[in-house]
């Protein structure tokens, strides 16, 4: 594993994974991965299909807990606190580490209620007007406000695919997370909607730590500051995006990036 | 004997047509280039067989209706037939007797007049049997030859046979629908007769139910046929008490099974629940009448309610609710399981707990399906008979006290139809009116429920 930390290391690590392995039953899907996720930057996970990107991403907010056969070994810290320790409240953790999925999954509720969902369950808003404010702010940050401000009562599922995905991002933002995990957030979208999502990720980068899984090299190159290349459950190389794409140190990374890998 | 005989002929000739068609098709298939033959030999064979057998079978049905009429006319036209008495009943007896002897199912006649009719019956039967068989065979032969002559390499036998198969399937599905209409028609007929005697207003809005099968049928007392207490009893037992039991228990077991139970545990519990649905309702009836009802009465007396009846609406409703649990839970289970897993993950990823996710995302998303399931369950409960027959009473009380005896529409139908009354007495006919109302209500409930469920399914397609 090659890890380079020569980019501006003013970026302190928001999350720190050490020797993480994940098993599905007896099968090892992630093998001994260690990585630092910097705060206020975008980190991209790339790698061939089935190499374990989603699996590793899900360990970061313990969504693997919902898979009965999944088992995680190793250490993952959020601001120095082990998220797999018995003292960690998963509900609290997921409020701090939000997630956006590959397929937009708005709840079959109104646009307003989709956004208000998180703040309500976490008791963030103290009243209706504060809730309204959060909804507006979240939609604005997700770049969706102008498109939906007159139809907040309509069902979230009635939006277009790209709008739905931005709604899901807005929903994640609404609880004011510190980290946002995105698993191929644009893979189900057309190029225009994709461009909007990328723009949005760019906007959000200064505020949150963002981790994005993507199959598109161009997307990784465009939006991320750091890139990690995964292969067969191992993290092969991790470093500044520019360097990974122009001058990878590992042969396998180079093969994958230049498309020589299957 | 002639229709069955014609059917046999249809089968035999059909087989012959099938073999002939296949032989011809095989011959030309072998000779032709593979792409030239549009259908495989089997299709050509079926094409001929269908043209031979189906019209003949239809003719057999038609003939079985037609030939008795023709035979009787033949017999009546003979001199002996014209001497028959006019009076319907006697005339029919003589005719039937003569026919029975002619057929050989009776040894000898009792009525002298019938004796002269036996011979004409024999002649007529023979004559029309010959005509039927002759015509049938001729028709089958002509159609068969025509079909046989049509099959050639370029002939699209496959399409035509497929169409015939489709028609057959359509026919099969129509049977169930037509039966429903048949039931409805017979109900409507008797209901109309009933409403000729008792006004629908008295029936639908009257509050006193006390039909007297021994009263004079010509002077029906409309004020004895107020069905409101029955409707109320039905709703109170089937739609209120039973649902108060079935909805929460069914929902909770569905939630447990879909969200909490381990796959192995679910594999045990789910079939066990579904076995509940297979218990004969009469067994529930025993349970309600012999165990639950006395228990409720004793409990009520223990807390100082002295007038508690041993046949309470509560007992019937509770047991019915238990019976309905599997319906509610399996519909709710399906609906919750049909909510995409991504919805649940989305909620959990927001930091919602499992129960928050169930309450705020899964159940609202599954609600239409659940509502549909509950409506189906209600329609099942209000049509349920055995439990209430055994555990509820026949006293038509209009009361909101669940400890009191009450009766339902189905109980009254059973009581009225198994009673002494004659079949044109309004008391008996009122059973049909009750059945009609029940039929319409359950039909409407099922209709709405299925639509709701369907719309729900579409939402996640
Ligand atoms: N729920 C699960 N149960 C068992 N095995 C799983 C499960 N999810 C993933 N796996 C296995 O773990 C390995 C990694 O899967 P993962 O979904 O993390 O890959 P990925 O890199 O995200 O692939 P893709 O790019 O196709 O999304 C694969 O071999 C996969 O078959
Ligand atoms: Mg993946």
XYZ file of C-alpha atoms and ligand atoms in Angstrom:
755
model
C 0.000 0.000 0.000
C 1.315 3.377 -0.940
C 0.117 6.374 0.971
C 1.338 9.859 0.337
C 0.532 12.731 2.629
C 2.286 15.495 0.838
C -0.750 17.579 0.006
C -1.379 20.430 2.326
C -1.380 18.554 5.573
C -3.071 21.423 7.221
C -6.061 19.216 6.431
C -6.403 17.369 9.660
C -7.939 13.891 9.554
C -11.659 13.870 10.236
C -11.878 10.102 10.156
C -9.076 7.676 10.670
C -9.346 4.003 9.734
C -6.724 1.568 10.944
C -6.325 -2.052 9.846
C -9.938 -2.384 8.867
C -11.132 -5.725 7.527
C -14.727 -6.551 6.657
C -16.163 -10.015 6.284
C -19.457 -11.171 4.798
C -19.810 -14.474 6.579
C -16.480 -16.147 5.961
C -15.688 -14.106 2.890
C -13.256 -11.246 3.325
C -14.422 -8.215 1.354
C -12.024 -5.622 2.796
C -8.509 -6.568 3.735
C -6.572 -4.498 6.215
C -7.301 -0.983 4.991
C -5.924 2.094 6.727
C -6.810 5.572 5.547
C -7.219 9.135 6.811
C -10.220 11.072 5.572
C -9.371 14.782 5.656
C -11.875 17.329 6.784
C -13.258 19.916 4.338
C -11.956 18.031 1.298
C -13.374 15.540 -1.178
C -11.952 12.049 -1.089
C -12.711 9.702 -3.970
C -12.713 5.910 -3.835
C -12.119 4.308 -7.208
C -11.574 0.749 -8.305
C -13.059 -2.056 -10.351
C -16.504 -3.385 -9.555
C -16.657 -5.682 -6.555
C -13.383 -4.453 -5.052
C -15.130 -3.345 -1.862
C -15.563 0.426 -2.232
C -19.177 0.414 -1.074
C -18.381 -2.016 1.676
C -15.642 0.186 3.032
C -17.760 3.322 2.657
C -20.514 1.725 4.705
C -18.131 0.928 7.540
C -17.649 4.675 7.995
C -21.185 5.220 9.319
C -21.821 1.653 10.392
C -24.437 1.003 7.737
C -22.898 -2.460 7.568
C -24.714 -3.093 10.834
C -27.878 -3.526 8.787
C -26.376 -6.476 6.922
C -26.682 -9.493 9.163
C -23.666 -11.361 7.786
C -21.280 -8.397 7.804
C -18.534 -8.204 10.431
C -15.998 -5.400 10.829
C -12.548 -5.698 12.362
C -10.089 -2.909 13.115
C -10.450 0.627 14.244
C -12.298 3.592 12.789
C -12.193 6.929 14.559
C -14.291 9.998 14.073
C -12.519 12.974 15.673
C -10.434 10.532 17.656
C -13.375 8.554 18.990
C -13.725 4.900 17.995
C -17.053 4.553 16.233
C -17.116 0.806 16.840
C -16.704 1.146 20.581
C -19.624 0.070 22.707
C -20.086 3.611 23.943
C -20.777 4.948 20.449
C -24.406 5.789 19.750
C -25.111 4.695 16.180
C -27.975 7.162 15.867
C -25.645 9.992 16.829
C -22.922 8.693 14.553
C -25.179 8.620 11.519
C -26.390 12.095 12.229
C -22.732 13.193 12.081
C -21.794 10.974 9.139
C -24.535 11.239 6.520
C -24.964 9.112 3.456
C -26.245 9.508 -0.106
C -26.986 6.387 -2.074
C -26.417 5.350 -5.655
C -30.113 5.251 -6.499
C -32.026 8.317 -5.308
C -34.252 7.108 -2.483
C -36.527 9.947 -1.393
C -39.207 8.893 1.076
C -42.713 8.765 -0.357
C -43.482 11.973 1.514
C -43.660 15.609 0.500
C -40.474 17.425 -0.457
C -40.749 19.399 2.767
C -41.176 16.296 4.907
C -38.259 14.603 3.202
C -35.957 17.374 4.363
C -37.640 17.817 7.727
C -37.345 14.111 8.475
C -33.851 14.197 9.934
C -34.190 17.427 11.937
C -37.429 16.098 13.416
C -36.077 12.758 14.583
C -32.990 14.400 16.015
C -34.961 17.202 17.595
C -32.812 19.817 15.866
C -35.524 22.378 15.173
C -37.329 23.882 18.119
C -40.299 25.165 16.179
C -42.047 25.360 12.891
C -40.281 28.495 11.730
C -36.872 27.081 12.544
C -37.774 23.916 10.667
C -38.882 26.006 7.686
C -35.543 27.740 7.812
C -33.595 24.484 7.869
C -35.623 23.140 4.944
C -34.988 26.251 2.909
C -31.301 26.394 3.747
C -30.736 22.737 2.969
C -32.539 22.953 -0.338
C -30.613 26.063 -1.185
C -27.279 24.447 -0.442
C -28.304 21.477 -2.557
C -29.150 23.864 -5.388
C -32.732 22.699 -5.507
C -34.536 25.558 -3.827
C -35.432 27.507 -6.943
C -36.824 24.468 -8.656
C -39.062 23.310 -5.810
C -39.829 26.332 -3.643
C -43.392 26.554 -4.991
C -44.138 22.866 -4.658
C -42.788 21.838 -1.271
C -45.992 19.927 -0.599
C -45.585 17.680 -3.606
C -44.269 14.178 -3.220
C -40.503 13.817 -3.346
C -40.891 10.814 -5.598
C -42.522 12.995 -8.261
C -39.249 14.816 -8.986
C -36.873 13.886 -11.779
C -34.016 11.516 -11.025
C -31.456 14.304 -10.767
C -33.727 16.407 -8.598
C -34.414 13.399 -6.399
C -30.703 12.896 -5.882
C -30.208 16.537 -4.949
C -33.193 16.161 -2.623
C -31.400 13.263 -0.979
C -28.283 15.375 -0.620
C -30.365 18.173 0.870
C -31.906 15.670 3.224
C -28.457 14.567 4.340
C -27.317 18.166 4.804
C -30.379 19.067 6.850
C -29.060 17.364 9.986
C -25.825 19.308 9.631
C -23.455 16.359 9.351
C -19.682 16.583 9.522
C -18.998 13.923 6.926
C -21.066 13.036 3.865
C -20.598 9.648 2.237
C -21.759 9.324 -1.353
C -21.895 5.988 -3.115
C -21.874 6.637 -6.874
C -24.311 9.514 -6.413
C -24.484 10.349 -10.108
C -24.303 6.955 -11.747
C -28.053 6.840 -12.353
C -28.153 10.341 -13.820
C -27.711 11.964 -17.221
C -24.700 14.228 -17.932
C -26.503 17.474 -17.113
C -27.825 16.210 -13.789
C -24.383 14.747 -13.130
C -22.761 18.132 -13.743
C -25.153 19.683 -11.244
C -24.286 17.089 -8.619
C -20.577 17.623 -9.185
C -20.989 21.368 -8.883
C -22.872 20.779 -5.677
C -20.131 18.531 -4.302
C -17.672 21.263 -5.119
C -19.758 23.807 -3.210
C -20.129 21.542 -0.220
C -16.460 20.623 -0.069
C -15.374 23.625 1.947
C -17.906 22.828 4.627
C -17.964 19.065 5.056
C -15.651 16.130 4.658
C -16.960 14.329 1.608
C -16.207 10.800 0.532
C -17.413 9.790 -2.892
C -17.332 6.406 -4.598
C -17.271 6.692 -8.353
C -16.686 4.643 -11.447
C -15.913 7.668 -13.539
C -12.221 8.637 -13.625
C -13.157 12.040 -14.963
C -15.542 12.582 -12.104
C -12.924 11.595 -9.552
C -10.412 13.862 -11.264
C -12.873 16.755 -11.421
C -14.343 16.753 -7.923
C -11.880 15.122 -5.565
C -8.765 16.301 -3.823
C -7.612 12.904 -2.775
C -8.127 9.556 -4.420
C -7.884 6.057 -3.044
C -7.608 3.152 -5.448
C -9.077 -0.140 -4.251
C -8.442 -3.515 -5.766
C -9.646 -6.932 -4.573
C -10.502 -5.669 -1.119
C -7.183 -3.913 -0.601
C -6.409 -0.245 -0.819
C -3.619 -0.162 -3.362
C -2.750 3.496 -3.446
C -3.924 6.685 -1.787
C -2.737 10.199 -2.469
C -3.504 13.594 -3.970
C -5.822 13.213 -6.931
C -3.509 15.043 -9.341
C -0.696 12.770 -8.522
C -2.767 9.542 -8.660
C -3.992 10.458 -12.106
C -0.798 11.826 -13.591
C 1.885 9.890 -11.867
C 0.659 6.833 -9.968
C 3.315 4.971 -8.059
C 1.757 1.553 -8.341
C 1.585 -0.391 -11.572
C -1.978 -1.588 -10.849
C -3.219 1.960 -10.330
C -1.708 3.018 -13.599
C -3.280 0.091 -15.427
C -6.681 0.888 -14.011
C -6.496 4.601 -14.713
C -5.302 4.169 -18.239
C -8.052 1.655 -18.839
C -5.794 -1.294 -19.307
C -7.490 -3.014 -16.422
C -10.736 -4.866 -17.285
C -77.465 -41.175 -24.517
C -76.952 -39.105 -27.596
C -74.872 -36.182 -26.242
C -72.372 -38.436 -24.499
C -72.236 -40.562 -27.608
C -71.637 -37.496 -29.756
C -68.814 -36.429 -27.445
C -67.168 -39.808 -27.895
C -67.509 -39.473 -31.635
C -65.989 -35.992 -31.406
C -63.003 -37.394 -29.538
C -62.547 -40.249 -31.959
C -62.895 -38.154 -35.072
C -60.696 -35.458 -33.536
C -57.980 -38.029 -32.983
C -58.371 -39.238 -36.548
C -58.129 -35.651 -37.808
C -55.071 -35.063 -35.643
C -53.294 -38.136 -37.025
C -54.247 -37.328 -40.595
C -53.163 -33.709 -40.237
C -49.857 -34.702 -38.727
C -49.185 -37.284 -41.378
C -49.793 -34.764 -44.142
C -47.774 -32.042 -42.415
C -44.884 -34.419 -41.788
C -44.890 -35.434 -45.393
C -44.689 -31.905 -46.730
C -42.318 -30.758 -43.983
C -39.871 -33.419 -44.978
C -40.096 -32.429 -48.604
C -39.909 -28.651 -48.109
C -36.990 -26.444 -47.155
C -36.964 -25.719 -43.411
C -37.905 -22.031 -43.657
C -40.800 -22.663 -46.005
C -42.909 -24.460 -43.405
C -44.384 -21.910 -41.055
C -45.624 -24.300 -38.390
C -44.425 -27.581 -37.001
C -46.488 -30.718 -37.836
C -48.042 -30.794 -34.366
C -49.735 -27.452 -35.005
C -51.204 -28.638 -38.279
C -52.449 -31.734 -36.527
C -54.142 -29.679 -33.819
C -55.600 -27.356 -36.397
C -57.433 -30.232 -38.095
C -58.387 -31.832 -34.790
C -59.897 -28.602 -33.482
C -61.994 -28.099 -36.590
C -63.261 -31.657 -36.331
C -63.918 -31.939 -32.630
C -64.906 -28.498 -31.333
C -67.894 -27.813 -33.625
C -69.045 -31.377 -33.074
C -68.821 -30.987 -29.295
C -70.748 -27.717 -29.471
C -73.337 -29.433 -31.630
C -73.586 -32.206 -29.029
C -74.421 -29.642 -26.371
C -76.972 -27.961 -28.596
C -78.492 -31.255 -29.559
C -78.844 -32.397 -25.984
C -81.027 -29.366 -25.403
C -82.892 -29.535 -28.668
C -83.602 -33.242 -29.145
C -85.863 -33.764 -26.108
C -88.050 -30.930 -27.323
C -88.217 -32.380 -30.814
C -88.938 -35.862 -29.451
C -91.750 -34.622 -27.303
C -93.296 -32.778 -30.207
C -93.132 -35.879 -32.322
C -94.891 -37.854 -29.579
C -97.559 -35.236 -29.023
C -98.297 -35.180 -32.726
C -99.282 -38.884 -32.692
C -102.976 -39.740 -32.171
C -102.270 -41.090 -28.687
C -100.453 -37.926 -27.812
C -103.348 -35.742 -28.858
C -105.644 -37.585 -26.497
C -103.621 -36.624 -23.453
C -105.380 -34.726 -20.672
C -104.907 -30.989 -20.709
C -104.095 -30.584 -17.049
C -100.383 -29.958 -16.761
C -99.414 -32.134 -13.877
C -101.139 -35.325 -15.070
C -99.950 -34.801 -18.603
C -96.360 -34.489 -17.476
C -96.562 -37.646 -15.356
C -97.860 -39.709 -18.243
C -95.243 -38.396 -20.607
C -92.447 -38.985 -18.137
C -93.641 -42.504 -17.467
C -93.800 -43.407 -21.126
C -90.392 -41.969 -21.723
C -88.898 -43.875 -18.819
C -90.230 -47.139 -20.190
C -89.050 -46.299 -23.680
C -85.584 -45.592 -22.355
C -85.626 -48.835 -20.424
C -85.187 -47.220 -17.026
C -88.669 -48.406 -15.916
C -90.012 -51.913 -16.523
C -93.687 -51.273 -17.152
C -96.239 -48.471 -17.229
C -98.873 -47.897 -14.572
C -101.087 -45.475 -16.381
C -102.889 -47.079 -19.306
C -102.648 -43.926 -21.379
C -98.883 -44.062 -21.175
C -98.779 -47.457 -22.818
C -99.678 -46.117 -26.243
C -96.993 -43.475 -25.968
C -94.090 -45.818 -25.368
C -93.778 -46.854 -28.964
C -93.847 -43.314 -30.374
C -91.203 -42.343 -27.825
C -88.974 -45.178 -28.970
C -89.421 -44.250 -32.598
C -88.823 -40.571 -32.006
C -85.734 -41.178 -29.924
C -84.231 -43.479 -32.509
C -85.080 -41.080 -35.291
C -83.565 -38.036 -33.672
C -80.537 -39.935 -32.438
C -79.839 -41.054 -35.968
C -80.350 -37.540 -37.273
C -78.092 -36.073 -34.596
C -75.314 -38.584 -35.079
C -75.607 -38.458 -38.845
C -75.586 -34.709 -38.988
C -72.764 -34.507 -36.472
C -70.545 -36.914 -38.336
C -71.281 -35.283 -41.658
C -70.478 -31.837 -40.281
C -67.274 -33.058 -38.651
C -66.238 -34.805 -41.827
C -66.850 -31.771 -44.000
C -65.080 -29.367 -41.640
C -62.261 -31.846 -41.143
C -61.748 -32.312 -44.865
C -61.849 -28.573 -45.373
C -59.264 -28.013 -42.631
C -57.185 -30.889 -43.949
C -57.183 -29.377 -47.419
C -56.038 -26.026 -46.050
C -52.879 -27.188 -44.370
C -49.879 -26.714 -46.566
C -46.303 -25.588 -45.927
C -47.102 -21.874 -46.003
C -50.254 -22.185 -43.887
C -50.074 -20.388 -40.517
C -51.522 -23.169 -38.399
C -49.526 -22.092 -35.375
C -51.143 -18.688 -35.101
C -54.602 -20.172 -35.467
C -54.047 -22.912 -32.913
C -52.627 -20.386 -30.446
C -55.720 -18.288 -30.926
C -57.907 -21.297 -30.199
C -55.927 -21.998 -27.040
C -56.419 -18.415 -25.955
C -60.166 -18.691 -26.558
C -60.248 -21.810 -24.410
C -58.428 -20.080 -21.565
C -60.713 -17.100 -21.820
C -63.701 -19.398 -21.592
C -62.289 -21.028 -18.480
C -61.827 -17.688 -16.786
C -65.318 -16.636 -17.744
C -66.765 -19.574 -15.825
C -65.918 -18.007 -12.471
C -67.208 -14.615 -13.521
C -70.398 -16.035 -14.956
C -70.957 -18.005 -11.770
C -70.733 -14.798 -9.791
C -73.319 -13.250 -12.041
C -75.467 -16.367 -11.726
C -75.369 -16.109 -7.938
C -76.160 -12.442 -8.111
C -79.063 -13.042 -10.498
C -80.655 -15.670 -8.267
C -80.206 -13.427 -5.235
C -81.700 -10.480 -7.060
C -84.682 -12.512 -8.163
C -85.614 -13.586 -4.637
C -84.760 -10.184 -3.238
C -87.135 -8.513 -5.638
C -89.855 -10.905 -4.543
C -89.155 -9.998 -0.950
C -89.277 -6.301 -1.643
C -92.614 -6.896 -3.321
C -93.912 -7.808 0.124
C -91.867 -5.610 2.453
C -90.782 -2.128 1.543
C -87.024 -1.597 1.143
C -87.305 1.412 3.441
C -88.711 -0.709 6.259
C -86.012 -3.276 5.628
C -83.013 -0.988 5.372
C -83.930 1.510 8.059
C -86.202 -0.326 10.485
C -84.743 -0.961 13.906
C -86.730 -3.987 14.939
C -85.964 -7.421 13.539
C -88.460 -10.083 14.438
C -89.692 -12.072 11.449
C -92.407 -14.600 12.191
C -92.389 -17.517 9.744
C -95.761 -18.671 11.098
C -97.587 -15.454 10.336
C -99.830 -15.216 7.323
C -97.650 -14.767 4.241
C -100.243 -12.593 2.559
C -100.151 -9.908 5.241
C -96.466 -9.311 5.837
C -95.685 -7.006 8.709
C -93.108 -4.559 7.474
C -92.238 -3.421 10.988
C -90.877 -6.877 11.787
C -88.232 -6.683 9.085
C -86.040 -3.789 10.165
C -82.533 -5.043 9.476
C -80.587 -2.298 11.236
C -79.912 -4.425 14.341
C -78.455 -7.106 12.101
C -76.291 -4.661 10.188
C -75.141 -3.174 13.439
C -74.385 -6.574 14.962
C -72.429 -7.535 11.882
C -70.411 -4.354 11.879
C -69.911 -4.354 15.624
C -68.667 -7.949 15.722
C -66.931 -8.216 12.363
C -65.653 -4.751 11.638
C -65.157 -3.262 15.097
C -64.398 -5.856 17.772
C -62.654 -8.273 15.421
C -60.568 -5.501 13.889
C -59.601 -4.068 17.255
C -58.029 -7.464 17.851
C -56.767 -8.239 14.377
C -55.273 -4.942 13.205
C -52.787 -4.291 16.021
C -51.817 -7.935 16.448
C -51.570 -8.526 12.724
C -49.560 -5.364 12.166
C -47.213 -6.034 15.013
C -46.566 -9.574 13.946
C -45.951 -8.378 10.385
C -43.494 -5.772 11.626
C -41.762 -8.286 13.816
C -41.529 -10.780 10.994
C -40.244 -8.365 8.371
C -37.984 -6.191 10.502
C -36.823 -8.034 13.575
C -37.079 -11.777 13.135
C -34.006 -13.613 11.919
C -34.548 -15.390 8.615
C -34.584 -18.749 10.338
C -37.124 -17.695 12.928
C -39.237 -16.083 10.225
C -39.262 -19.349 8.322
C -40.853 -21.014 11.338
C -43.280 -18.301 12.445
C -44.728 -17.274 9.120
C -46.084 -20.696 8.138
C -47.320 -21.170 11.696
C -49.333 -17.970 11.375
C -50.647 -19.060 8.034
C -51.835 -22.331 9.527
C -54.203 -20.214 11.616
C -55.883 -19.195 8.380
C -56.414 -22.830 7.506
C -58.188 -23.822 10.723
C -61.822 -24.605 9.859
C -63.948 -21.780 11.178
C -66.233 -24.220 12.933
C -63.324 -25.070 15.213
C -62.987 -21.399 16.072
C -66.714 -21.511 16.684
C -66.323 -24.214 19.335
C -63.545 -22.286 20.916
C -65.629 -19.119 21.005
C -68.760 -20.774 22.308
C -67.267 -23.204 24.803
C -64.185 -21.413 26.065
C -64.152 -17.710 25.376
C -67.804 -16.847 25.919
C -68.071 -18.432 29.394
C -64.743 -16.893 30.321
C -65.955 -13.448 29.378
C -69.201 -13.930 31.235
C -67.398 -15.082 34.368
C -64.949 -12.225 34.136
C -67.789 -9.753 33.721
C -69.624 -11.193 36.698
C -66.446 -11.105 38.718
C -66.222 -7.352 38.245
C -69.843 -6.980 39.160
C -71.672 -6.884 35.837
C -74.468 -9.270 36.617
C -76.473 -9.218 33.436
C -73.592 -10.394 31.218
C -74.853 -12.804 28.611
C -73.168 -16.101 27.879
C -73.513 -15.411 24.199
C -71.770 -12.100 23.886
C -70.787 -10.083 20.863
C -67.401 -9.759 22.507
C -66.705 -13.501 22.456
C -67.595 -13.876 18.798
C -65.706 -10.712 17.866
C -62.559 -11.635 19.771
C -62.325 -15.083 18.269
C -63.114 -13.739 14.839
C -60.351 -11.213 15.307
C -57.907 -14.010 16.049
C -59.089 -15.827 12.971
C -58.481 -12.722 10.864
C -54.956 -12.041 12.180
C -53.227 -14.067 9.475
C -55.037 -12.124 6.751
C -53.994 -8.780 8.138
C -50.479 -9.866 8.947
C -49.780 -11.536 5.652
C -51.048 -8.535 3.668
C -49.143 -6.132 5.903
C -46.086 -8.346 5.686
C -46.213 -8.314 1.890
C -46.740 -4.566 1.773
C -43.919 -3.786 4.160
C -41.607 -6.194 2.396
C -42.537 -4.514 -0.894
C -41.236 -1.153 0.314
C -37.804 -0.928 -1.295
C -34.925 -1.648 1.037
C -33.326 1.600 -0.109
C -36.092 3.476 1.719
C -35.224 1.772 4.960
C -31.497 2.313 4.424
C -32.152 5.963 3.630
C -33.912 6.417 6.929
C -31.341 4.477 8.947
C -28.554 6.472 7.313
C -30.253 9.627 8.564
C -29.712 8.338 12.069
C -33.273 7.150 12.583
C -33.712 4.187 14.885
C -35.306 1.009 13.723
C -38.664 1.809 15.271
C -38.606 5.381 13.967
C -37.901 3.982 10.523
C -40.792 1.559 10.805
C -43.187 4.146 12.148
C -42.285 7.064 9.919
C -41.145 5.507 6.668
C -42.084 1.879 6.264
C -45.645 1.928 7.515
C -46.622 5.163 5.726
C -45.101 3.788 2.542
C -46.856 0.463 2.983
C -50.100 1.991 4.205
C -52.176 1.600 1.049
C -51.317 -2.066 0.929
C -52.078 -2.449 4.593
C -55.396 -0.654 4.259
C -56.271 -2.893 1.343
C -55.433 -5.931 3.441
C -57.553 -4.703 6.313
C -60.496 -4.123 4.004
C -60.209 -7.630 2.627
C -60.079 -8.868 6.193
C -63.204 -6.881 7.088
C -65.075 -8.266 4.150
C -64.031 -11.714 5.231
C -65.102 -11.065 8.811
C -68.555 -9.751 8.020
C -69.213 -12.683 5.734
C -68.003 -15.165 8.325
C -70.742 -17.449 9.556
C -69.688 -20.368 11.700
C -68.121 -18.476 14.570
C -71.059 -16.184 15.036
C -73.592 -18.944 14.526
C -71.985 -20.820 17.383
C -70.961 -17.999 19.658
C -73.299 -15.086 19.026
C -76.999 -15.429 19.560
C -80.050 -15.026 17.350
C -81.398 -12.154 19.409
C -81.407 -8.991 17.336
C -80.305 -6.416 19.889
C -79.370 -2.924 18.923
C -76.783 -2.078 21.546
C -73.241 -0.849 21.925
C -72.561 -3.063 24.914
C -70.191 -5.808 23.775
C -71.283 -8.058 26.616
C -74.785 -8.268 25.283
C -76.022 -10.943 22.915
C -76.171 -9.799 19.342
C -76.761 -11.346 15.998
C -75.405 -10.850 12.522
C -76.639 -10.987 8.970
C -75.137 -14.399 8.336
C -76.573 -15.896 11.502
C -80.036 -14.715 10.519
C -79.674 -16.106 7.022
C -78.869 -19.511 8.456
C -81.690 -19.293 10.972
C -84.252 -18.236 8.373
C -83.301 -20.779 5.754
C -83.079 -23.725 8.125
C -86.346 -22.798 9.821
C -89.834 -24.106 9.133
C -91.056 -21.339 6.909
C -92.241 -22.033 3.382
C -90.173 -20.731 0.523
C -92.517 -17.983 -0.504
C -92.993 -16.596 2.970
C -91.428 -13.153 3.443
C -89.511 -14.429 6.468
C -87.676 -16.890 4.265
C -87.307 -14.483 1.398
C -85.798 -11.897 3.706
C -82.781 -14.212 3.949
C -82.132 -13.531 0.289
C -82.441 -9.811 0.777
C -79.922 -10.052 3.613
C -77.649 -12.163 1.450
C -77.940 -9.629 -1.318
C -76.948 -6.757 0.941
C -74.027 -8.764 2.307
C -72.953 -9.686 -1.186
C -73.001 -6.087 -2.362
C -71.123 -4.808 0.682
C -68.371 -7.413 0.504
C -68.159 -6.982 -3.252
C -67.698 -3.242 -2.823
C -65.113 -3.746 -0.073
C -63.127 -6.217 -2.133
C -63.337 -4.014 -5.183
C -62.039 -0.958 -3.373
C -59.415 -2.975 -1.529
C -58.039 -4.512 -4.684
C -57.850 -1.137 -6.368
C -56.025 0.361 -3.428
C -53.570 -2.510 -3.343
C -53.061 -2.322 -7.075
C -52.299 1.363 -7.052
C -49.836 0.718 -4.241
C -48.096 -1.994 -6.265
C -47.786 0.346 -9.231
C -46.118 2.978 -7.093
C -43.084 0.747 -6.643
C -42.954 -0.826 -10.074
N -24.565 -7.874 1.511
C -23.532 -8.612 1.074
N -23.445 -9.912 1.409
C -22.412 -10.676 0.977
N -21.434 -10.227 0.197
C -21.466 -8.947 -0.187
C -22.519 -8.068 0.236
N -22.296 -6.847 -0.301
C -21.151 -6.966 -1.011
N -20.653 -8.207 -0.936
C -19.411 -8.693 -1.565
O -18.352 -7.906 -1.138
C -17.490 -7.582 -2.192
C -17.361 -6.080 -2.318
O -18.618 -5.548 -2.663
P -18.891 -3.984 -2.780
O -20.336 -3.796 -3.006
O -18.302 -3.317 -1.634
O -18.077 -3.655 -4.096
P -17.961 -2.254 -4.876
O -16.539 -1.965 -5.002
O -18.841 -1.248 -4.260
O -18.517 -2.681 -6.287
P -19.364 -1.746 -7.307
O -18.387 -0.834 -7.917
O -19.869 -2.748 -8.295
O -20.423 -1.084 -6.527
C -18.076 -8.212 -3.440
O -17.377 -9.406 -3.695
C -19.484 -8.516 -3.064
O -19.906 -9.681 -3.689
Mg -20.683 -0.249 -4.850
